Amino acid sequence: MVSSPHEAMHRIFQHDTRLFSRLSGLLGLSLPPPVDVTVMPTDLTESAPVERRVDTLLRLDSAEEGSLLLAIEAQGKKDPAKPASWAYYTAYLWTKYRMPTALLVVCQDRATAEWAGRPVSSGPPHLPTLTVQPVVVGPHNMPVITDPAEAGADLALTALSAITHAGDPDIGAILKALSAALKDVPEDVADPIIEFTAQGLGNRPVRELWRNLVAVDLSFYTSYLSEEIRDEGREQGREQGREQGRAQGSAAAILTVLEQRGLTVTDAVRERVEHCDDPDTLHRWLKRAVTAATTEEVFAGEDA
């Protein structure tokens, strides 16, 4: 079964077809800016009953160098069989469309990214014949975007930053910058970015932080994620009161962020957070938890 992070890692390039052009500059690739980008069919199945599909396929047309195909693959873990599949994809596309074909692999951990970037040849060492070496994007080379202004300048790139850094300590600051930037954009622009980010975080604990940021900072949006959060809040409200349910969710998010960032969570800290029922205080603590250097900074200047 295809996972949510897998879908987010490549489908964001379908949503914003010029994202790779902007990303290529960050990767040090000397590609001309495209005058047009086309999302291509991903089915690479031949007449024989062997089905092969690339995750995302784009055609980039530039005035300087003509057209090229970009196959984009999301890779969640090392897979010894993948290089052969990637070789097939690129060779097949090159043959079918008669265009230069490149391969981009998007990863969420450094070990997988390092593995994916190694050249693999189809032949023995003295007869390499066909060598596959994708361009790889992952936490090792994606920028960590924590400034709301920078995030607002390129929402798709910031969402990709969050997706590729989903397991890193900096993820909280990226999500906070992204949620702040989304406050100032139309709903139809924000919705897909909200969903791609949620998908990309998968089942990691930090997904609760994103859910809470969407619920608090972006409460006026009607995306499926925000509606899901509101439905949960309404259910909790019927059982214990809406405000109590929201407070419990915020308290859980604060503790999750602190633990995710490797900060100390003592029993006293846990009790203080879980017993707080003031939404403004919890929201203030949640924002501090994203960037605080120590747990104590979260409560700085406040009575115990």
Tab-separated table of C-alpha atoms in Angstrom:
chain	number	residue	atom	x	y	z
A	1	MET	CA	0.000	0.000	0.000
A	2	VAL	CA	1.304	3.432	-0.947
A	3	SER	CA	1.894	5.567	2.157
A	4	SER	CA	0.818	9.176	2.625
A	5	PRO	CA	4.432	10.470	2.839
A	6	HIS	CA	5.210	8.628	-0.414
A	7	GLU	CA	2.360	10.418	-2.187
A	8	ALA	CA	3.241	13.822	-0.780
A	9	MET	CA	6.928	13.559	-1.707
A	10	HIS	CA	6.214	13.337	-5.437
A	11	ARG	CA	2.678	14.710	-5.952
A	12	ILE	CA	3.713	18.150	-4.708
A	13	PHE	CA	5.681	18.415	-7.982
A	14	GLN	CA	2.433	17.793	-9.870
A	15	HIS	CA	0.653	20.435	-7.816
A	16	ASP	CA	3.367	23.051	-8.426
A	17	THR	CA	4.934	22.056	-11.731
A	18	ARG	CA	7.629	24.745	-11.516
A	19	LEU	CA	8.832	23.641	-8.098
A	20	PHE	CA	11.675	21.577	-9.576
A	21	SER	CA	12.917	24.554	-11.552
A	22	ARG	CA	13.257	26.536	-8.316
A	23	LEU	CA	14.654	23.549	-6.472
A	24	SER	CA	17.331	22.912	-9.113
A	25	GLY	CA	19.029	26.192	-8.230
A	26	LEU	CA	19.284	25.110	-4.597
A	27	LEU	CA	20.832	21.836	-5.750
A	28	GLY	CA	23.430	23.570	-7.905
A	29	LEU	CA	22.023	22.250	-11.193
A	30	SER	CA	22.527	24.496	-14.219
A	31	LEU	CA	19.153	23.995	-15.884
A	32	PRO	CA	17.465	26.747	-17.897
A	33	PRO	CA	14.104	27.960	-16.570
A	34	PRO	CA	11.256	26.187	-18.381
A	35	VAL	CA	8.815	28.159	-20.466
A	36	ASP	CA	6.287	25.384	-19.938
A	37	VAL	CA	5.904	22.284	-17.757
A	38	THR	CA	3.518	19.433	-18.577
A	39	VAL	CA	2.410	16.648	-16.242
A	40	MET	CA	2.851	13.458	-18.272
A	41	PRO	CA	1.127	10.043	-17.978
A	42	THR	CA	2.914	7.872	-15.417
A	43	ASP	CA	1.952	4.478	-16.871
A	44	LEU	CA	5.040	2.802	-18.369
A	45	THR	CA	3.315	-0.532	-18.995
A	46	GLU	CA	4.224	-2.304	-22.236
A	47	SER	CA	1.940	-4.523	-24.307
A	48	ALA	CA	3.249	-7.512	-22.365
A	49	PRO	CA	1.472	-7.916	-19.003
A	50	VAL	CA	4.171	-6.179	-16.966
A	51	GLU	CA	2.916	-3.036	-15.253
A	52	ARG	CA	5.423	-0.317	-14.409
A	53	ARG	CA	4.548	3.157	-13.163
A	54	VAL	CA	6.796	6.040	-12.297
A	55	ASP	CA	5.485	8.134	-9.391
A	56	THR	CA	5.369	11.501	-11.189
A	57	LEU	CA	6.470	12.447	-14.681
A	58	LEU	CA	6.968	16.008	-15.908
A	59	ARG	CA	7.974	17.419	-19.275
A	60	LEU	CA	10.014	20.615	-18.910
A	61	ASP	CA	10.244	22.815	-22.004
A	62	SER	CA	12.878	25.562	-22.077
A	63	ALA	CA	13.827	28.100	-24.695
A	64	GLU	CA	17.558	27.461	-24.283
A	65	GLU	CA	17.826	23.658	-24.326
A	66	GLY	CA	14.499	22.376	-25.631
A	67	SER	CA	12.578	19.709	-23.745
A	68	LEU	CA	13.465	17.129	-21.135
A	69	LEU	CA	11.546	14.568	-19.107
A	70	LEU	CA	11.815	14.459	-15.323
A	71	ALA	CA	10.777	11.253	-13.581
A	72	ILE	CA	10.189	11.795	-9.844
A	73	GLU	CA	10.291	8.889	-7.401
A	74	ALA	CA	9.498	8.964	-3.672
A	75	GLN	CA	11.694	6.531	-1.756
A	76	GLY	CA	10.993	5.712	1.882
A	77	LYS	CA	13.716	3.136	2.461
A	78	LYS	CA	16.587	1.287	0.802
A	79	ASP	CA	15.439	-1.194	-1.827
A	80	PRO	CA	18.057	-3.198	-3.765
A	81	ALA	CA	15.584	-3.752	-6.610
A	82	LYS	CA	14.958	-0.050	-7.210
A	83	PRO	CA	18.045	0.894	-9.271
A	84	ALA	CA	17.043	-1.667	-11.912
A	85	SER	CA	13.510	-0.221	-11.980
A	86	TRP	CA	14.876	3.309	-12.250
A	87	ALA	CA	17.122	2.221	-15.130
A	88	TYR	CA	14.079	0.762	-16.865
A	89	TYR	CA	12.038	3.920	-16.343
A	90	THR	CA	14.665	6.252	-17.734
A	91	ALA	CA	15.599	3.989	-20.657
A	92	TYR	CA	11.957	3.395	-21.560
A	93	LEU	CA	11.065	7.088	-21.409
A	94	TRP	CA	14.139	8.029	-23.407
A	95	THR	CA	13.183	5.464	-26.051
A	96	LYS	CA	9.455	6.292	-26.120
A	97	TYR	CA	9.664	10.088	-26.172
A	98	ARG	CA	13.135	10.557	-27.695
A	99	MET	CA	13.944	13.203	-25.103
A	100	PRO	CA	16.721	13.550	-22.527
A	101	THR	CA	15.410	11.937	-19.356
A	102	ALA	CA	16.412	12.762	-15.780
A	103	LEU	CA	15.478	11.127	-12.479
A	104	LEU	CA	14.774	12.870	-9.158
A	105	VAL	CA	14.449	10.789	-5.978
A	106	VAL	CA	12.889	12.371	-2.874
A	107	CYS	CA	13.778	10.890	0.541
A	108	GLN	CA	12.977	11.635	4.183
A	109	ASP	CA	16.105	10.265	5.864
A	110	ARG	CA	19.799	10.702	5.227
A	111	ALA	CA	20.671	7.010	4.999
A	112	THR	CA	18.147	6.403	2.228
A	113	ALA	CA	19.210	9.577	0.428
A	114	GLU	CA	22.876	8.557	0.515
A	115	TRP	CA	22.000	5.108	-0.787
A	116	ALA	CA	19.774	6.461	-3.565
A	117	GLY	CA	22.460	8.863	-4.804
A	118	ARG	CA	25.095	6.222	-5.432
A	119	PRO	CA	25.730	5.334	-9.081
A	120	VAL	CA	24.618	1.808	-9.985
A	121	SER	CA	25.655	0.160	-13.249
A	122	SER	CA	23.801	-2.580	-15.068
A	123	GLY	CA	26.955	-4.343	-16.208
A	124	PRO	CA	30.090	-5.658	-14.477
A	125	PRO	CA	32.722	-3.130	-13.325
A	126	HIS	CA	34.710	-3.327	-16.567
A	127	LEU	CA	31.547	-3.040	-18.708
A	128	PRO	CA	29.209	-0.638	-16.873
A	129	THR	CA	27.009	-0.123	-19.995
A	130	LEU	CA	24.145	1.752	-18.311
A	131	THR	CA	24.676	3.696	-15.099
A	132	VAL	CA	21.872	5.178	-13.024
A	133	GLN	CA	22.651	8.057	-10.658
A	134	PRO	CA	19.575	10.072	-9.693
A	135	VAL	CA	19.489	13.598	-8.381
A	136	VAL	CA	18.465	13.123	-4.747
A	137	VAL	CA	16.526	15.505	-2.505
A	138	GLY	CA	16.369	14.862	1.229
A	139	PRO	CA	17.194	16.238	4.658
A	140	HIS	CA	20.878	16.418	3.699
A	141	ASN	CA	20.393	19.130	1.062
A	142	MET	CA	16.916	20.646	1.458
A	143	PRO	CA	16.885	24.088	3.124
A	144	VAL	CA	15.410	24.371	6.616
A	145	ILE	CA	12.888	27.191	6.154
A	146	THR	CA	11.934	28.713	9.513
A	147	ASP	CA	11.259	32.339	8.541
A	148	PRO	CA	7.560	33.038	7.817
A	149	ALA	CA	8.490	35.608	5.156
A	150	GLU	CA	10.716	33.110	3.373
A	151	ALA	CA	8.021	30.469	3.742
A	152	GLY	CA	5.429	32.802	2.254
A	153	ALA	CA	7.663	33.488	-0.745
A	154	ASP	CA	7.513	29.818	-1.771
A	155	LEU	CA	4.839	27.758	-0.035
A	156	ALA	CA	5.426	24.578	-2.053
A	157	LEU	CA	9.162	24.628	-1.378
A	158	THR	CA	8.484	25.142	2.338
A	159	ALA	CA	6.030	22.226	2.334
A	160	LEU	CA	8.701	20.085	0.671
A	161	SER	CA	11.165	21.294	3.306
A	162	ALA	CA	8.746	20.098	6.002
A	163	ILE	CA	8.174	16.770	4.240
A	164	THR	CA	11.872	15.992	3.787
A	165	HIS	CA	12.755	17.143	7.318
A	166	ALA	CA	9.780	15.361	8.916
A	167	GLY	CA	12.038	13.365	11.229
A	168	ASP	CA	14.458	16.181	12.115
A	169	PRO	CA	14.539	18.325	15.287
A	170	ASP	CA	13.941	21.443	13.170
A	171	ILE	CA	10.551	20.254	11.910
A	172	GLY	CA	8.566	22.192	14.522
A	173	ALA	CA	10.060	25.521	13.469
A	174	ILE	CA	9.407	24.757	9.788
A	175	LEU	CA	5.759	23.916	10.479
A	176	LYS	CA	5.300	27.056	12.545
A	177	ALA	CA	6.745	29.226	9.762
A	178	LEU	CA	4.531	27.517	7.193
A	179	SER	CA	1.345	27.930	9.230
A	180	ALA	CA	2.165	31.602	9.787
A	181	ALA	CA	2.721	32.125	6.057
A	182	LEU	CA	-0.555	30.380	5.166
A	183	LYS	CA	-2.605	32.887	7.162
A	184	ASP	CA	-2.188	35.467	4.403
A	185	VAL	CA	-3.078	33.391	1.326
A	186	PRO	CA	-6.426	32.424	-0.228
A	187	GLU	CA	-8.039	29.207	0.943
A	188	ASP	CA	-7.735	27.488	-2.445
A	189	VAL	CA	-3.970	28.109	-2.343
A	190	ALA	CA	-3.548	27.035	1.271
A	191	ASP	CA	-5.656	23.868	1.182
A	192	PRO	CA	-3.373	21.668	-0.963
A	193	ILE	CA	-0.293	22.852	0.951
A	194	ILE	CA	-1.993	21.928	4.249
A	195	GLU	CA	-2.870	18.472	2.930
A	196	PHE	CA	0.521	17.722	1.334
A	197	THR	CA	2.226	18.661	4.582
A	198	ALA	CA	-0.092	16.448	6.633
A	199	GLN	CA	0.460	13.554	4.227
A	200	GLY	CA	4.202	14.018	4.264
A	201	LEU	CA	4.417	13.896	8.066
A	202	GLY	CA	2.739	10.483	8.024
A	203	ASN	CA	2.149	8.986	11.453
A	204	ARG	CA	5.045	10.743	13.155
A	205	PRO	CA	4.240	12.353	16.530
A	206	VAL	CA	4.902	15.809	15.057
A	207	ARG	CA	1.781	15.404	12.911
A	208	GLU	CA	-0.163	16.364	16.038
A	209	LEU	CA	1.688	19.680	16.094
A	210	TRP	CA	0.648	20.363	12.503
A	211	ARG	CA	-2.929	19.394	13.282
A	212	ASN	CA	-2.981	21.839	16.184
A	213	LEU	CA	-1.386	24.621	14.167
A	214	VAL	CA	-4.036	24.132	11.485
A	215	ALA	CA	-6.791	24.092	14.101
A	216	VAL	CA	-5.550	27.211	15.927
A	217	ASP	CA	-3.760	29.361	13.343
A	218	LEU	CA	-5.778	28.321	10.290
A	219	SER	CA	-9.149	27.690	11.898
A	220	PHE	CA	-11.001	29.446	9.076
A	221	TYR	CA	-9.970	26.877	6.462
A	222	THR	CA	-12.248	24.008	5.478
A	223	SER	CA	-9.734	21.408	4.309
A	224	TYR	CA	-10.329	17.779	5.206
A	225	LEU	CA	-7.595	17.984	7.858
A	226	SER	CA	-9.072	21.013	9.580
A	227	GLU	CA	-12.541	19.477	9.374
A	228	GLU	CA	-11.204	16.244	10.838
A	229	ILE	CA	-9.694	18.165	13.745
A	230	ARG	CA	-12.903	20.118	14.286
A	231	ASP	CA	-14.982	16.933	14.211
A	232	GLU	CA	-12.744	15.461	16.886
A	233	GLY	CA	-13.097	18.648	18.899
A	234	ARG	CA	-16.887	18.523	18.629
A	235	GLU	CA	-16.903	14.893	19.742
A	236	GLN	CA	-14.697	15.730	22.700
A	237	GLY	CA	-16.976	18.673	23.425
A	238	ARG	CA	-19.988	16.397	23.704
A	239	GLU	CA	-18.133	14.214	26.153
A	240	GLN	CA	-16.172	16.685	28.278
A	241	GLY	CA	-16.811	20.129	26.885
A	242	ARG	CA	-15.224	21.618	23.801
A	243	GLU	CA	-12.763	23.822	25.630
A	244	GLN	CA	-11.468	20.960	27.727
A	245	GLY	CA	-10.985	18.839	24.621
A	246	ARG	CA	-9.032	21.594	22.877
A	247	ALA	CA	-6.890	22.127	25.977
A	248	GLN	CA	-6.068	18.426	26.119
A	249	GLY	CA	-5.097	18.453	22.447
A	250	SER	CA	-2.863	21.495	22.915
A	251	ALA	CA	-1.239	19.979	26.004
A	252	ALA	CA	-0.520	16.769	24.099
A	253	ALA	CA	0.988	18.787	21.236
A	254	ILE	CA	3.300	20.706	23.597
A	255	LEU	CA	4.608	17.512	25.188
A	256	THR	CA	5.007	15.868	21.762
A	257	VAL	CA	7.045	18.780	20.417
A	258	LEU	CA	9.328	18.827	23.479
A	259	GLU	CA	9.913	15.078	23.258
A	260	GLN	CA	10.396	15.196	19.475
A	261	ARG	CA	13.069	17.886	19.898
A	262	GLY	CA	14.887	15.892	22.567
A	263	LEU	CA	14.148	18.309	25.420
A	264	THR	CA	13.653	17.050	28.969
A	265	VAL	CA	10.052	16.411	30.028
A	266	THR	CA	9.937	15.772	33.772
A	267	ASP	CA	6.874	14.564	35.654
A	268	ALA	CA	6.464	18.098	37.015
A	269	VAL	CA	6.500	19.582	33.501
A	270	ARG	CA	4.024	16.996	32.247
A	271	GLU	CA	1.682	17.665	35.184
A	272	ARG	CA	1.897	21.438	34.723
A	273	VAL	CA	1.045	21.224	31.030
A	274	GLU	CA	-1.718	18.642	31.366
A	275	HIS	CA	-3.415	20.519	34.219
A	276	CYS	CA	-3.467	23.869	32.417
A	277	ASP	CA	-6.923	24.643	31.023
A	278	ASP	CA	-6.290	28.162	29.708
A	279	PRO	CA	-6.253	28.131	25.854
A	280	ASP	CA	-4.170	31.326	25.566
A	281	THR	CA	-1.503	29.992	27.922
A	282	LEU	CA	-1.358	26.650	26.115
A	283	HIS	CA	-1.100	28.370	22.747
A	284	ARG	CA	1.745	30.555	24.058
A	285	TRP	CA	3.589	27.507	25.405
A	286	LEU	CA	3.075	25.637	22.130
A	287	LYS	CA	4.662	28.452	20.129
A	288	ARG	CA	7.619	28.612	22.535
A	289	ALA	CA	8.078	24.830	22.467
A	290	VAL	CA	8.861	24.969	18.747
A	291	THR	CA	12.042	27.046	19.193
A	292	ALA	CA	12.979	26.927	22.906
A	293	ALA	CA	16.522	25.759	23.624
A	294	THR	CA	15.445	24.211	26.937
A	295	THR	CA	12.184	23.115	28.514
A	296	GLU	CA	12.529	25.897	31.088
A	297	GLU	CA	12.346	28.547	28.331
A	298	VAL	CA	8.794	27.442	27.544
A	299	PHE	CA	7.652	28.689	30.951
A	300	ALA	CA	10.038	31.641	31.293
A	301	GLY	CA	8.570	34.610	33.160
A	302	GLU	CA	5.488	32.714	34.349
A	303	ASP	CA	4.578	31.509	37.810
A	304	ALA	CA	4.796	27.782	38.389
